[in-house]
Coordinates of C-alpha atoms in Angstrom, one line a residue:
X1 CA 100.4 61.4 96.4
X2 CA 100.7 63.3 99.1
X3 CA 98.4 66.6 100.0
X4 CA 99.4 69.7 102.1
X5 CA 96.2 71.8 102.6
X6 CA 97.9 75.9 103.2
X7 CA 95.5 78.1 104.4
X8 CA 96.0 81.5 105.3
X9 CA 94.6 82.9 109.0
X10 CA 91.5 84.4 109.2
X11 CA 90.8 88.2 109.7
X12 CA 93.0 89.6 112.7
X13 CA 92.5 93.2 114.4
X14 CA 95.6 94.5 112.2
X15 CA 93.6 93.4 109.1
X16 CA 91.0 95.1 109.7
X17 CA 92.5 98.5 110.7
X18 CA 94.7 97.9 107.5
X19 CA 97.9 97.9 109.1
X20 CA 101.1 96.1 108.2
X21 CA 101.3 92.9 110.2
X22 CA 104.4 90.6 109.7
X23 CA 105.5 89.6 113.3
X24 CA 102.9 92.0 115.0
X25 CA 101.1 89.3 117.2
X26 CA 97.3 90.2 116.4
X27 CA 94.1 87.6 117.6
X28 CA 91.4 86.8 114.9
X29 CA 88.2 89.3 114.6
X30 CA 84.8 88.1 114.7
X31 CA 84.3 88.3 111.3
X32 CA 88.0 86.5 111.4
X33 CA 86.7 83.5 113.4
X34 CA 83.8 83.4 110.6
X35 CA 86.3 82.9 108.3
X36 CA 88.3 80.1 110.3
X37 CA 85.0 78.1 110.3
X38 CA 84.0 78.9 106.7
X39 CA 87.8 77.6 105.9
X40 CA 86.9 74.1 107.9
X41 CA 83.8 73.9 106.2
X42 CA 85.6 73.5 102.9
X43 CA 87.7 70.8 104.4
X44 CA 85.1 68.2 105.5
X45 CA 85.6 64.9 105.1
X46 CA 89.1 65.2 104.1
X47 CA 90.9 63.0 107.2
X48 CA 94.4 64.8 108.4
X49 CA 97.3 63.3 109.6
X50 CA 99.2 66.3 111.2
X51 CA 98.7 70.0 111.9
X52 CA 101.0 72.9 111.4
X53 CA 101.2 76.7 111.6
X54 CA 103.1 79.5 112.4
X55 CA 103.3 80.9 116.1
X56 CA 101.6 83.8 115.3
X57 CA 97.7 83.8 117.1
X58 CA 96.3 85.0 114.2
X59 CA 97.8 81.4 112.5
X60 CA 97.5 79.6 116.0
X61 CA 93.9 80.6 116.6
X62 CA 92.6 80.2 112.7
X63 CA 94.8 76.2 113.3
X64 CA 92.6 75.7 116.7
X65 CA 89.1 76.6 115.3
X66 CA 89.1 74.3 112.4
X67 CA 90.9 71.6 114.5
X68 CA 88.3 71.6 116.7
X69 CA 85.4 72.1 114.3
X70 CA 86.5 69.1 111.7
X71 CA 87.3 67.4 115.6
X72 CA 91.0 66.4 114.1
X73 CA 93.1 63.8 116.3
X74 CA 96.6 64.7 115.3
X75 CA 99.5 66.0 116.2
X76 CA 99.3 69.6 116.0
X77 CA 102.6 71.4 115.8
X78 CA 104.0 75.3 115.4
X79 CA 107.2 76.4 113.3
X80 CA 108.7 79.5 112.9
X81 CA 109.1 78.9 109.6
X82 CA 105.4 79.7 108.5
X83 CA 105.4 82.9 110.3
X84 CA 104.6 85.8 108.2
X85 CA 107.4 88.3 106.5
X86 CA 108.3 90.4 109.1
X87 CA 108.4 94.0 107.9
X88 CA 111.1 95.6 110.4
X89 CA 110.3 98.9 111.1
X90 CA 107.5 99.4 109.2
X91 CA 105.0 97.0 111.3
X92 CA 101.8 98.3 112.1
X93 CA 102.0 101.4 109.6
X94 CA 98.6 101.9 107.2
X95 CA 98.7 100.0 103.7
X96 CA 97.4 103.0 102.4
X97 CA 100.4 105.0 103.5
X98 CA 102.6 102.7 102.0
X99 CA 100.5 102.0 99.0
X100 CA 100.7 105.7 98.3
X101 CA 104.5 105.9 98.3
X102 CA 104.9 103.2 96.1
X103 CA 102.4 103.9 93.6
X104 CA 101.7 107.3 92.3
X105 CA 98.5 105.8 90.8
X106 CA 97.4 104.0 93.9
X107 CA 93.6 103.0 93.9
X108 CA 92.4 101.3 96.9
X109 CA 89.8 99.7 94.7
X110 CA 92.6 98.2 92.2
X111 CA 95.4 97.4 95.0
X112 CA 94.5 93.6 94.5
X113 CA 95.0 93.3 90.5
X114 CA 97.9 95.4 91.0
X115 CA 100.0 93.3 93.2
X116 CA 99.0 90.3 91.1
X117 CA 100.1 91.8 88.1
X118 CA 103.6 93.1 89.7
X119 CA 104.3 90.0 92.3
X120 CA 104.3 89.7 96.0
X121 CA 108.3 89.5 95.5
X122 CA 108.6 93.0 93.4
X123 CA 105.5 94.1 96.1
X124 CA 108.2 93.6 99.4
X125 CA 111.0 94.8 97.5
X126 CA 109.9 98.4 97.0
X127 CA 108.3 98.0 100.6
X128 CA 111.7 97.4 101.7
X129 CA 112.8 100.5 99.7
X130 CA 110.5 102.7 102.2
X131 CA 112.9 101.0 105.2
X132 CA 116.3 103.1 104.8
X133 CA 117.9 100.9 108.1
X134 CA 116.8 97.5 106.4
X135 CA 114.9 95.8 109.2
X136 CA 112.4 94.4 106.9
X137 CA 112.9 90.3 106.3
X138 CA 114.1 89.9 102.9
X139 CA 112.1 88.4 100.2
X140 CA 114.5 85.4 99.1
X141 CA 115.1 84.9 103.0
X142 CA 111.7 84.7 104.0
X143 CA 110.9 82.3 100.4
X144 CA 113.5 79.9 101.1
X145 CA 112.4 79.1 104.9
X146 CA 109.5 78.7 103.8
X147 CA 110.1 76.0 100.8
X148 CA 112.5 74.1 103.4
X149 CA 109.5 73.8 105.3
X150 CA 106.7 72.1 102.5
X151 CA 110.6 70.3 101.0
X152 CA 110.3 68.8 104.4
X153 CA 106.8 67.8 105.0
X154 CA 106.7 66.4 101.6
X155 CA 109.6 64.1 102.0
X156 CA 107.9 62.4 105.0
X157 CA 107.6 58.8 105.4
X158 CA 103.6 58.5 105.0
X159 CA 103.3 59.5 101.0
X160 CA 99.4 59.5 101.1
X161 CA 99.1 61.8 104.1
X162 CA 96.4 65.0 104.0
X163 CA 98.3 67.7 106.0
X164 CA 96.7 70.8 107.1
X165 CA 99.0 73.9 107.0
X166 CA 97.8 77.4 108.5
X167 CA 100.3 80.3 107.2
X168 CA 99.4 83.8 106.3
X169 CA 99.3 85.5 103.1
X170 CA 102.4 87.2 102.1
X171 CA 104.7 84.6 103.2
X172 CA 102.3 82.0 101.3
X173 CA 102.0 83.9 98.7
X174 CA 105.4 84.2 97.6
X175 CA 105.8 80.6 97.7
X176 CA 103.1 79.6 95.4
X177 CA 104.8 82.7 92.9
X178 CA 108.0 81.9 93.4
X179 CA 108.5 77.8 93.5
X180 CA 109.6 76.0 90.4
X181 CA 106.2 74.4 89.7
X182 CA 105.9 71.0 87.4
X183 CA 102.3 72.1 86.6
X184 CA 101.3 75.9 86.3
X185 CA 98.2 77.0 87.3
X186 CA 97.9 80.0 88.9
X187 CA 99.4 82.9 88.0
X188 CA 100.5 85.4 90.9
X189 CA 98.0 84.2 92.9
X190 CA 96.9 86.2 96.1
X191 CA 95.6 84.6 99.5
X192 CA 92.3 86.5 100.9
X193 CA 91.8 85.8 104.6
X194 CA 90.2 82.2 104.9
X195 CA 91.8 80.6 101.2
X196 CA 92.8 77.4 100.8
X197 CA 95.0 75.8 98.5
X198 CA 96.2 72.3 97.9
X199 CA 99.4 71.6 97.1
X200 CA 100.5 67.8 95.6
X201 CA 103.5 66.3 95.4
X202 CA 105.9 62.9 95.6
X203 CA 108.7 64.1 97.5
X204 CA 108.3 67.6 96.6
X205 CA 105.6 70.3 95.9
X206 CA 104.5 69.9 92.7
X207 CA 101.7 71.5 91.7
X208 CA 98.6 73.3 93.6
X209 CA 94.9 74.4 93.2
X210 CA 92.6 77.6 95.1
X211 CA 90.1 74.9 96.5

């Protein structure tokens, strides 16, 4: 049975000004580095054949840290395909801002259960509505690279292989939402900075667990 470990990048500057990042090419924090080491803590003893992430440094840097914590000799590899949703023209604009169009309720406190309870999809299609030029990446676009990519991986030659897979949490999260899942077990889950989730399959992603 193969194992894809997804783990979304640890804090980056954008993250902690609470700015929209998609393609906005932010390093990790202190605090994000922290995380990045918690994240490999987790993850001892597990051996790993290959490495992947996006090109973004946030995904790059979080990919390097516990590569070189866990001391991992494999192949490490980048694809554009786990980069983040990009958001267009609405990069680097406050989450508050956008929160507070979208929801005439908006409660910073509550902005968590709330996009559980509506989706990451339905969450970056009313984004989108705040883009009247359409830049931002749309949902089932930005979903389907994604799933060719774990499709992929999964249908490699090695079946028992542990691969480690740094993403970030949007993109991520839409997959684990969205996929046609054998086995159900989270539902609408959301990626904090640092999460990890294993995801098992034969051939294809099948089911997967907040480790």
């Amino acid at each position: 049975m193969k194992k894809i470990y997804l783990v979304r990048h640890g804090e980056s500057f954008a993250n902690a000004r609470h700015r929209l990042q998609g393609s906005t090419d932010t390093s990790l924090t202190e605090n994000g580095m922290k995380q990045a080491l918690d994240a490999a803590k987790k993850l001892e003893g597990i051996s790993f054949g290959s490495i992947y992430s996006g090109r973004l440094k946030r995904q790059k840097e979080t990919a390097e840290i516990i590569k070189d914590v866990l001391d991992i000799d494999a192949v490490y590899v980048t694809d554009k395909r786990l980069d983040e949703v990009d958001y267009g023209l609405l990069e680097g604009e406050k989450e508050d801002d956008v929160f507070f169009r979208m929801f005439t309720d908006f409660n910073e406190r509550d902005i968590v259960s709330k996009i559980r309870k509506i989706g990451t999809k339905r969450l970056l299609e009313l984004t989108a509505m705040q883009d009247p030029y359409g830049t931002l990446e749309k949902p089932e676009n930005a979903f389907f690279r994604f799933c060719s990519f774990m499709e992929e991986i999964m249908k490699g030659n090695n079946l028992n292989e542990n691969i480690l897979v740094v993403t970030s949490g949007a993109i991520a999260s839409l997959f684990l939402q969205e996929y046609e899942w054998n086995v159900s077990t989270e539902n609408n889950v959301i990626l904090q900075n640092g999460s990890i989730v294993k995801v098992v399959g034969e051939k294809k992603p099948e089911s997967f667990k907040l480790i």
